[in-house]
Structure formats: C-alpha cells, structure tokens
Coordinates of C-alpha atoms and ligand atoms in Angstrom, one line a residue:
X16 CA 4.9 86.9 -47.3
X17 CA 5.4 90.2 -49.2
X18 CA 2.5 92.5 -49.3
X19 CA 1.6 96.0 -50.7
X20 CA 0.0 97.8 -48.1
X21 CA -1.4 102.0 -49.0
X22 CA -1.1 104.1 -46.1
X23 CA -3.8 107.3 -46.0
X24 CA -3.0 109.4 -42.8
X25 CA -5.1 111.6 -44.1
X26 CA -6.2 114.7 -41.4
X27 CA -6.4 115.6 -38.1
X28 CA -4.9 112.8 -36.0
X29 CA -4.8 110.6 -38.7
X30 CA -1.1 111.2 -39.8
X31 CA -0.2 110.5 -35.9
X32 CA -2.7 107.4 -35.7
X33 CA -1.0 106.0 -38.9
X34 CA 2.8 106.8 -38.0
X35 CA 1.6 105.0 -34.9
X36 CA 0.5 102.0 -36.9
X37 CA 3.1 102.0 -39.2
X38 CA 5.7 100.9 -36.5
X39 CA 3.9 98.2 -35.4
X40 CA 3.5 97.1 -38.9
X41 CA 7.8 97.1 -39.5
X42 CA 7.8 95.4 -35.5
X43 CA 5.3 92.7 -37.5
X44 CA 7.3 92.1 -40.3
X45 CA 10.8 92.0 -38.4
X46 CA 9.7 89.4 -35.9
X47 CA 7.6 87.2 -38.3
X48 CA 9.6 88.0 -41.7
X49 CA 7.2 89.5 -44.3
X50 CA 8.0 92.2 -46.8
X51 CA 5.7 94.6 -46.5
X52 CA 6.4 97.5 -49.2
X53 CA 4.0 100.3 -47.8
X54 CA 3.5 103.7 -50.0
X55 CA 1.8 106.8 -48.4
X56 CA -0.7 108.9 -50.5
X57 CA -2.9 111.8 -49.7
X58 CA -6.5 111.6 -48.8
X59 CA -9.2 114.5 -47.9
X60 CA -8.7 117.3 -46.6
X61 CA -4.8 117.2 -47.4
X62 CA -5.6 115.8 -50.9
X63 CA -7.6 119.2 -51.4
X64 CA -5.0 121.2 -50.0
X65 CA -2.4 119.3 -52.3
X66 CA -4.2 118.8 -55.5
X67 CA -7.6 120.0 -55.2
X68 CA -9.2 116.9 -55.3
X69 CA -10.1 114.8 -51.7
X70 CA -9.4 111.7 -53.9
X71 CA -6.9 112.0 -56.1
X72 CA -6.5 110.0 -59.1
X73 CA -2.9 108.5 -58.0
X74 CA -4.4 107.5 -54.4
X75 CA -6.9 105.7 -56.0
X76 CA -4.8 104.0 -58.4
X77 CA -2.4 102.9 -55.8
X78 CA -5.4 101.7 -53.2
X79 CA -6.4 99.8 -56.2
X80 CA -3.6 98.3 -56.6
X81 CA -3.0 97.2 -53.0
X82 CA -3.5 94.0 -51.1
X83 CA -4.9 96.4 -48.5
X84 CA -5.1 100.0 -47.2
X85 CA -4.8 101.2 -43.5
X86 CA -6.7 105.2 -43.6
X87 CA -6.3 107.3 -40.5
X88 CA -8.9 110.6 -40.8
X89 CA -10.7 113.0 -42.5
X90 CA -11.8 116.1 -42.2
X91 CA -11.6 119.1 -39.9
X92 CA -12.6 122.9 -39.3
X93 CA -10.4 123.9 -41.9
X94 CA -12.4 122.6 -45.0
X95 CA -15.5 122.7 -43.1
X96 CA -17.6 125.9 -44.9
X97 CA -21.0 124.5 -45.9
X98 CA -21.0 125.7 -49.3
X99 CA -18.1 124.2 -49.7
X100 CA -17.8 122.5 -53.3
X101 CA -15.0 119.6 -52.3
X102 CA -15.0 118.3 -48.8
X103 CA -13.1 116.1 -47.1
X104 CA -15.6 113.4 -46.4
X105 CA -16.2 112.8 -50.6
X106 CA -12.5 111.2 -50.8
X107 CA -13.3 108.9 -48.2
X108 CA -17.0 107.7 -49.1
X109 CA -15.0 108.1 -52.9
X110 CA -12.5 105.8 -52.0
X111 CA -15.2 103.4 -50.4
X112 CA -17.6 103.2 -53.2
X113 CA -14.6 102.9 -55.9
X114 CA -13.4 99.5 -54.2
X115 CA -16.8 98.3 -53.7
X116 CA -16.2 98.2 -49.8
X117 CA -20.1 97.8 -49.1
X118 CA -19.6 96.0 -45.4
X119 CA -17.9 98.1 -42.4
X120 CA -17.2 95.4 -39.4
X121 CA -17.2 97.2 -36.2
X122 CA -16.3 95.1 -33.5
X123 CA -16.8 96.4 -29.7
X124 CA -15.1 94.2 -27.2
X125 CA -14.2 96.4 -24.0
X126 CA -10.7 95.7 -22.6
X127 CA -10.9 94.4 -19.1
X128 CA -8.9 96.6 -17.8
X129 CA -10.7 99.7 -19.6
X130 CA -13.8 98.9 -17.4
X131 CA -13.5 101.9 -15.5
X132 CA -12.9 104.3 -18.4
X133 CA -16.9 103.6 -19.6
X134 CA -19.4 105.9 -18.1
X135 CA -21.6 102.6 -18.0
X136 CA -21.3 100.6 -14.6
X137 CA -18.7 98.0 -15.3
X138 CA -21.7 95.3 -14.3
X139 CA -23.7 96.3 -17.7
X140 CA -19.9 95.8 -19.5
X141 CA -19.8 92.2 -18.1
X142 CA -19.7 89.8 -21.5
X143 CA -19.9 92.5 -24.1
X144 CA -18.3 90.9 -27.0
X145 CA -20.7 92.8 -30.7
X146 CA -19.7 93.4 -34.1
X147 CA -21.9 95.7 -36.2
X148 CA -21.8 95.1 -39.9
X149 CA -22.7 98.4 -41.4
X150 CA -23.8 99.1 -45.1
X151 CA -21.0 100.8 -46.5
X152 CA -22.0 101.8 -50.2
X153 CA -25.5 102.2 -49.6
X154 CA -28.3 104.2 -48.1
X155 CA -28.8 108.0 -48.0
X156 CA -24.7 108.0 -48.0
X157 CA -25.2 108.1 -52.0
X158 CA -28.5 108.3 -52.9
X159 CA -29.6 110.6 -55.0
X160 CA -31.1 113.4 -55.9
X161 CA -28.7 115.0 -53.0
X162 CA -28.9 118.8 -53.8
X163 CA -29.9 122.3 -53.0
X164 CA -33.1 123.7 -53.9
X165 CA -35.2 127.5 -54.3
X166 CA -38.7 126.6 -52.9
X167 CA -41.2 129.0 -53.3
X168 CA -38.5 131.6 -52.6
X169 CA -36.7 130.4 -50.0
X170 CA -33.7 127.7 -50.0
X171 CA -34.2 123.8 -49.5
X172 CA -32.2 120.5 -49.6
X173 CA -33.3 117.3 -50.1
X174 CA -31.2 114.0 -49.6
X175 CA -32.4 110.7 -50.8
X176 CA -32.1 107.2 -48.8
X177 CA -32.4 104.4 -51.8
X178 CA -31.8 100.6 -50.9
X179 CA -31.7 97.8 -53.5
X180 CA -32.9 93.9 -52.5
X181 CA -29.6 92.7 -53.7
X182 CA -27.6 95.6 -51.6
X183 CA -29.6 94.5 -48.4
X184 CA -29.4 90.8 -49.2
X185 CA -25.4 90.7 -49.6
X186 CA -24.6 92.5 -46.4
X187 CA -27.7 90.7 -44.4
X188 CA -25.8 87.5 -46.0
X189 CA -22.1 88.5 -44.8
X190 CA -23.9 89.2 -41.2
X191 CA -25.4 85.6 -40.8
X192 CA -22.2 84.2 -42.0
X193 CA -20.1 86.4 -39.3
X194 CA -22.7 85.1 -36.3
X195 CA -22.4 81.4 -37.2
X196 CA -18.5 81.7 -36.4
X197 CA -19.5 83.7 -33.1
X198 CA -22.4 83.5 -30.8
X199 CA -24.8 82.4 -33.8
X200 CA -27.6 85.8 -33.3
X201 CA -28.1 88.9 -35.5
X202 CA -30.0 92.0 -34.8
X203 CA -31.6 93.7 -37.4
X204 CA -31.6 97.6 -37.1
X205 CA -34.1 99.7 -39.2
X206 CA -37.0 102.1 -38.5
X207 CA -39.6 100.0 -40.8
X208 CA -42.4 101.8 -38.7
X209 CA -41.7 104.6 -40.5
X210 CA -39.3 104.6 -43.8
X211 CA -40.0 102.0 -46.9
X212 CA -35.9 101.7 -47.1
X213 CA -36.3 100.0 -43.7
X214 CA -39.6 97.7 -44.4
X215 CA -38.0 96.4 -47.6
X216 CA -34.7 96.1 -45.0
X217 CA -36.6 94.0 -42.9
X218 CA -37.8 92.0 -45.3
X219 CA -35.4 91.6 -47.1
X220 CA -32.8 90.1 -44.0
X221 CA -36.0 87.8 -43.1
X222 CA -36.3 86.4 -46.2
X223 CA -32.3 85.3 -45.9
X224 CA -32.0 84.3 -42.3
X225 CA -34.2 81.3 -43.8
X226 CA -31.1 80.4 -45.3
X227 CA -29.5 80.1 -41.2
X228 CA -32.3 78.3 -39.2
X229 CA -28.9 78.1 -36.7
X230 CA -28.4 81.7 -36.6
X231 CA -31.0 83.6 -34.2
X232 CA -32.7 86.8 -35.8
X233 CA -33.4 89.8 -33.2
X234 CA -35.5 92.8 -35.6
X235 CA -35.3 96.2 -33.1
X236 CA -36.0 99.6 -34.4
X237 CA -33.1 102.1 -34.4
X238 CA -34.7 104.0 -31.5
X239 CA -34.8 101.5 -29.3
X240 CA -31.3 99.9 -30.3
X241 CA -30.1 103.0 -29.2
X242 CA -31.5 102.3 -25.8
X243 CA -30.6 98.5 -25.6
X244 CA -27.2 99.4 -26.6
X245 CA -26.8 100.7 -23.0
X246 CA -29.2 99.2 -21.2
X247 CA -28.5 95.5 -22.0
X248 CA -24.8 95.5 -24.6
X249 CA -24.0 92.2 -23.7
X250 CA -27.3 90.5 -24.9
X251 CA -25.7 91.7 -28.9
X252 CA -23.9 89.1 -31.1
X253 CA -24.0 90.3 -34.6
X254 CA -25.8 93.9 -35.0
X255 CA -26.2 94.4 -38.9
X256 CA -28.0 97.7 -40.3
X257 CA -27.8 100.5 -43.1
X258 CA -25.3 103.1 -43.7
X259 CA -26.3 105.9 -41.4
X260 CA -27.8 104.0 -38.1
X261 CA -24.4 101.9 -38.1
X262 CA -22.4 104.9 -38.3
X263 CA -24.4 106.5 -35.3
X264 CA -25.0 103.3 -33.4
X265 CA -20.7 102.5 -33.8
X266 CA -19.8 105.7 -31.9
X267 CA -22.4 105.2 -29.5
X268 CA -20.9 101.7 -28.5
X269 CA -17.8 102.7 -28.7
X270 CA -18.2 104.6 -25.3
X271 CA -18.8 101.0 -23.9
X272 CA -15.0 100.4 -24.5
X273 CA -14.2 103.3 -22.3
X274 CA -13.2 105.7 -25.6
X275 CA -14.0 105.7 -29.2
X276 CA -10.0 106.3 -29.7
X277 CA -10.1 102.4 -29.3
X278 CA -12.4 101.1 -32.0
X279 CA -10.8 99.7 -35.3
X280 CA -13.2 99.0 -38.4
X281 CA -12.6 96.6 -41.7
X282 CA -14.2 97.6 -44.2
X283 CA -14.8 95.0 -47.1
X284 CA -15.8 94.2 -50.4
X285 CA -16.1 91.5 -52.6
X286 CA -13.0 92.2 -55.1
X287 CA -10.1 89.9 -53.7
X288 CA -6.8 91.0 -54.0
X289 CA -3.5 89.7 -55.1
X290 CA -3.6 86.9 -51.8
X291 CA -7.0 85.9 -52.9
X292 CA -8.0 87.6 -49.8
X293 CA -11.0 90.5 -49.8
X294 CA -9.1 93.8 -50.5
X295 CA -9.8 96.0 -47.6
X296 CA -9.6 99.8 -46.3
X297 CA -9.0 99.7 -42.8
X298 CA -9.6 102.6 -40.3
X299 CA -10.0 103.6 -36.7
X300 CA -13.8 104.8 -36.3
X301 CA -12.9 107.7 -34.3
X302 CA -12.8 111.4 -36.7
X303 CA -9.7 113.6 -37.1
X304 CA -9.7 114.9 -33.8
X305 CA -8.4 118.2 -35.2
X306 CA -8.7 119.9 -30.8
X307 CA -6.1 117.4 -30.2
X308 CA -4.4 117.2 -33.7
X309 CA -0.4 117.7 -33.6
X310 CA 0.0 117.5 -29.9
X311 CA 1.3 113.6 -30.1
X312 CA -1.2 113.0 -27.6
X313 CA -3.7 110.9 -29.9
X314 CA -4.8 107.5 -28.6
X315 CA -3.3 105.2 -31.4
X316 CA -5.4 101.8 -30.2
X317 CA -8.3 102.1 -32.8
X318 CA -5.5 102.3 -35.9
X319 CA -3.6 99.8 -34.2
X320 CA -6.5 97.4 -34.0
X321 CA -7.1 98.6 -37.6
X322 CA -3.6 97.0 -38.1
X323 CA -4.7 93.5 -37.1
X324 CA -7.9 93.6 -38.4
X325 CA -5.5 94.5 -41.7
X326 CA -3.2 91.1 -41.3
X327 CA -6.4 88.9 -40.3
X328 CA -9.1 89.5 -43.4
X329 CA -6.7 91.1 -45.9
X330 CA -3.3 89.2 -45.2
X331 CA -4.6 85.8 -43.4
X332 CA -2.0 86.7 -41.1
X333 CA -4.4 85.4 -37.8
X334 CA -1.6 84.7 -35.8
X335 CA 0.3 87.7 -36.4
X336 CA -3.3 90.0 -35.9
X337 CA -3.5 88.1 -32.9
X338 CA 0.0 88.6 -31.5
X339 CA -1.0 92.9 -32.1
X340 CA -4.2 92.2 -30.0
X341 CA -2.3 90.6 -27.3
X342 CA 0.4 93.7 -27.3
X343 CA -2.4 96.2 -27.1
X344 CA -4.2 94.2 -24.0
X345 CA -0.8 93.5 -21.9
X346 CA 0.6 97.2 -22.6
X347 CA -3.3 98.5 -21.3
X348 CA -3.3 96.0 -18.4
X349 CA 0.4 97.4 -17.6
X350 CA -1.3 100.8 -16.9
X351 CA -0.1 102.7 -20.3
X352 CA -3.1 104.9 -21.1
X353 CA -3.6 107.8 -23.2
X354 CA -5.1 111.3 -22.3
X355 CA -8.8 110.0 -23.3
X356 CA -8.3 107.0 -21.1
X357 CA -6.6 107.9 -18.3
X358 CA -9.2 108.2 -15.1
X359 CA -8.5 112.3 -13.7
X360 CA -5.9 111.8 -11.0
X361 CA -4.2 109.0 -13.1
X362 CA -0.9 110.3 -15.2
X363 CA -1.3 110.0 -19.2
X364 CA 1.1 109.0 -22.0
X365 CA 2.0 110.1 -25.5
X366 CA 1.2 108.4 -28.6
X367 CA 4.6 107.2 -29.1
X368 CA 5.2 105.8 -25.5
X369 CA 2.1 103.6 -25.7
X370 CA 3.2 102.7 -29.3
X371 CA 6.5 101.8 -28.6
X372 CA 5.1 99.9 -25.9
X373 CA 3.1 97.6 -28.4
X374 CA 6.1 97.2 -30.4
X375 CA 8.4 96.1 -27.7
X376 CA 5.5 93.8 -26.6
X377 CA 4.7 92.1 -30.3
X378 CA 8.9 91.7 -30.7
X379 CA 9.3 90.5 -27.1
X380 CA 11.3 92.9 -25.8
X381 CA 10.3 92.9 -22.2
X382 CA 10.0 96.8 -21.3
X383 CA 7.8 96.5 -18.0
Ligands
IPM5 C1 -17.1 107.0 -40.1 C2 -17.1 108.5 -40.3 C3 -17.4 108.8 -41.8 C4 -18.8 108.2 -42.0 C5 -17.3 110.3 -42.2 C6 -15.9 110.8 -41.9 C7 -17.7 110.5 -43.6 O1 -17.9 109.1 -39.4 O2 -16.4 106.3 -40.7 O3 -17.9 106.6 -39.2 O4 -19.8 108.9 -41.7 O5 -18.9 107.1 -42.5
MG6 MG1 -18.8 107.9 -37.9

C-alpha cells in the first residue's frame, strides 16, 4: 500500500518519541512492502518559535491532506508565561478541532510483565483490559466566552463548558459501537449532580444505549470514577465521558500500566481519508517531558503504540499494528525497560536501544 503519513514531533520529548516511531514505521514498510512517504512539519511550541504561529497554515494543510498523522508533544516551560498570547497547547486543540477529531480512544491494557512497575498491587491489575472514549472537540476545551475580566476592580476569568445533544450523541454512539466488539459495557462519566453539561450528558447517552439493549450501561460520577479506577480497574470495558474528565481520568489510568510513557491515543473523526479509512491524529498521552527532554532517555512505547493504533484505524493495516504490539510485549518481557520503568536496583536503557529492539523484533531479526 502507499500512504501519506504527517509526522508532528512537536516539543519536549516529542521529537525523540517520533524519531523513535518513525523507525519502526520504515522496519513496517520494509518487512511488509508499503510505501509510506512521511513529511515532518512543526507543531506548538516549535511552530511559535519558527513562525509565530503554534499551527501553522502549511502543517495544517499537509495534516489535511494526509491519510494520517502521528504528533509527539507540546508544550513546555519555555512558552509557559500566563499572559502569554500564543501557547503551545492552541496548535494542538487547533489541529484537533480543524479535522473534526471529536473522539480520543485511550486504551489501558497493562503489560504483563509491567505489573510491578504500577504502584497498584498487581492483584487489582489482574484482567484490566479499558478503553476511554473521550470528547475531543467539545466541552469547556472550546466553549466560549473563555476570557479575562475587571470585576468590581479586581481581575477575573471565566471559562465556559457548552455541550450540544448531537456532540454527546455521536461520541456516546462511537462508545456503544466500540463495547459490542469488546466486553459489551460502557460507563458513563459526568458530575450530573451538579453541572447541566453533565445531566443533558446523562441523558443524552441513555437515550442512545436504547439503541444497544446488548451493551450494558454503568452511569458513575467523575468523583467516584476516580476512585473505582483504582479500587476495582478491571470491572471497566468501555469508559466514555467529556473533554476534561477523560483527559484527567487517562493519566490517572495510565499509572495502572506501570507509566503513562506507555499509553498511545487515536484520535478520530468522521472525515475519511484517501483509504476510505477515518483520518486520524495519533499521539502518545504522556506531555513533553521537557525535565527529561534531549537526554535520549524518553520511554518511546506510548508513540510506538500510537504507531499501530496508526496502521489499524487509519491504514487497515491490523496485522501489521498487531505485529508492533507483539514487538513491544516480547522486547518488555525480554527485560528492555526505560528509566520510568525500570524498578530502582534494575539497570535502564535508552530510547534508541529499546527502539531498535522493536524493530529487530517486527523484521525478525533475532537480537536476544
Ligand atoms: C492530552 C494533553 C492535552 C489535552 C494538552 C497538551 C492540551 O494533556 O492530550 O491529554 O489536555 O488534551
Ligand atoms: Mg492530558
């Protein structure tokens, strides 16, 4: 197959993440013979520093043009001033709102050997296999008004959290569809004891899961998802909820894979691309790191993962995704681990020894 893939290393990490990424992706189409023509373009904080602009008109363009995009991070201390005008984060939720990318699948699936690596007991790990669908374009994200105000002489800010039927329903919709090709149950997350976003949310997702009398709907308030996600993970299937709960709840599971370096994200929209395939961006859920950033010490997993979520939803390229999921599980359960992974007396490796790892294991080349 040929394919046009954007690349967005964007900050931090990210550039190391995606270089990471980007050799599994040539190991890919060596071994299975696709043409993949990639093209790198600046996002975020390297976009402002470039151009001014965290989402520049010719990144955009060529994300738009794409089958699919692979981002690494954005943001860091650098652009980080409050009263900022451009930030980092606005090319990103841009760039997300431009291709109409209003559901973010988070799967958490801890490795088996990574058990120890969680600060949960490995008992509580036992069977914990959950995605979380996350409104992407939605909620107090973009709302507005979103600005700065005098009040009665002194400074306020006011954000706004606004939710359509029709945004709730789609994503609700995409959920249900997800749990009937898994464990058939979907949580609901919202506070609907306190915000009207949340009680039209709840009805709104009750309303369609009369359209799956197969699929098993779970309502929980955010607070208490918060708690159930440590006390009892494996009891999750499908967990679908708006904008800001999913990005909080995501790296809060992510610790029960032993490091939020390891969790990849799809995020998807309805707009298919030149495969007839959904036209995705595709990111690790971890930030840009920037403590660690430029050290080559960066756990690559989350892009990697990124990578065959890429080639599955964007591509159709399920055995090839599969054949990167397999690499990253026998190079982990061959003891490669990265500084956030590695238990304290246990010796860590680089970003590109784990990575060439992956690649040796996805074109066969025994290396261990
Ligand atoms: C994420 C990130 C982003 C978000 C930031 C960088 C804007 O935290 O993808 O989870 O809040 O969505
Ligand atoms: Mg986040």
């Amino acid at each position: 197959m040929q394919a046009k893939i954007v690349l967005l290393p964007g900050d931090g990490i990210g550039p190391e993440v995606v270089a990471a990424a980007r050799s599994v992706l040539n190991a890919v189409a060596r071994q299975y013979g696709h043409t993949f023509e990639t093209e790198e373009h600046p996002i975020g904080g390297a976009a402002i520093d470039a151009c001014g602009n965290p989402l520049p008109e010719d990144t955009l363009g060529a994300c738009l043009n794409a089958d699919a995009v692979l981002l690494g991070a954005v943001g860091g201390p650098k652009w980080d001033d409050p009263t900022a005008k451009v930030r980092p984060e606005q090319g990103l939720l841009g760039l997300r709102k431009h291709l109409g990318l209003f559901a973010n699948l988070r799967p958490v699936r801890p490795h088996p050997e990574l058990l120890a690596a969680s600060p949960l007991k490995p008992d509580r790990l036992q069977g914990v296999d959950l995605l979380v669908v996350r409104e992407l374009t939605g909620g107090i994200y973009f709302g507005t008004p979103r600005e700065r105000r005098t009040l009665n002489g002194q400074q306020s800010a006011v954000d706004t959290m606004h939710y359509t039927e029709s945004e709730i329903e789609r994503v609700a919709r995409l959920a249900f569809e997800t749990a009937r090709q898994r464990r058939k149950k979907v949580t609901s997350v919202d506070k609907a004891n306190v915000l009207e976003t949340s009680r039209l949310w709840r009805q709104t997702v009750g309303r369609v899961a009369q359209d799956y009398p197969d699929v098993a709907l779970e309502t929980l308030l955010v607070d208490a998802a918060a708690m159930h996600l440590l006390t009892r993970p494996a009891s999750f299937d499908v967990i679908v909820t708006a904008n800001m709960f999913g990005d909080i709840l995501t790296d809060e599971a992510s610790v029960l894979t032993g490091s939020m370096g390891n969790l990849p994200s799809a995020s998807l929209g309805e707009t298919p691309n030149g495969h007839g395939l959904p036209r995705g961006v595709y990111e690790p859920i971890h930030g840009s790191a920037p403590d660690i950033a430029g050290q080559g010490i960066a756990n690559p997993i989350g892009t990697i993962l990124s990578l065959a979520m890429l080639l599955r939803h964007s591509l159709g390229l399920e055995q090839e995704a599969t054949a990167v999921e397999n690499a990253v599980e026998r190079v982990l359960a061959s003891g490669y681990r990265t500084a956030d992974l590695a238990a304290p007396a246990q010796p860590a490796c680089k970003t590109n020894e784990i990575t060439q790892a992956i690649v040796q294991s996805v074109t066969g080349v025994p290396t261990f």
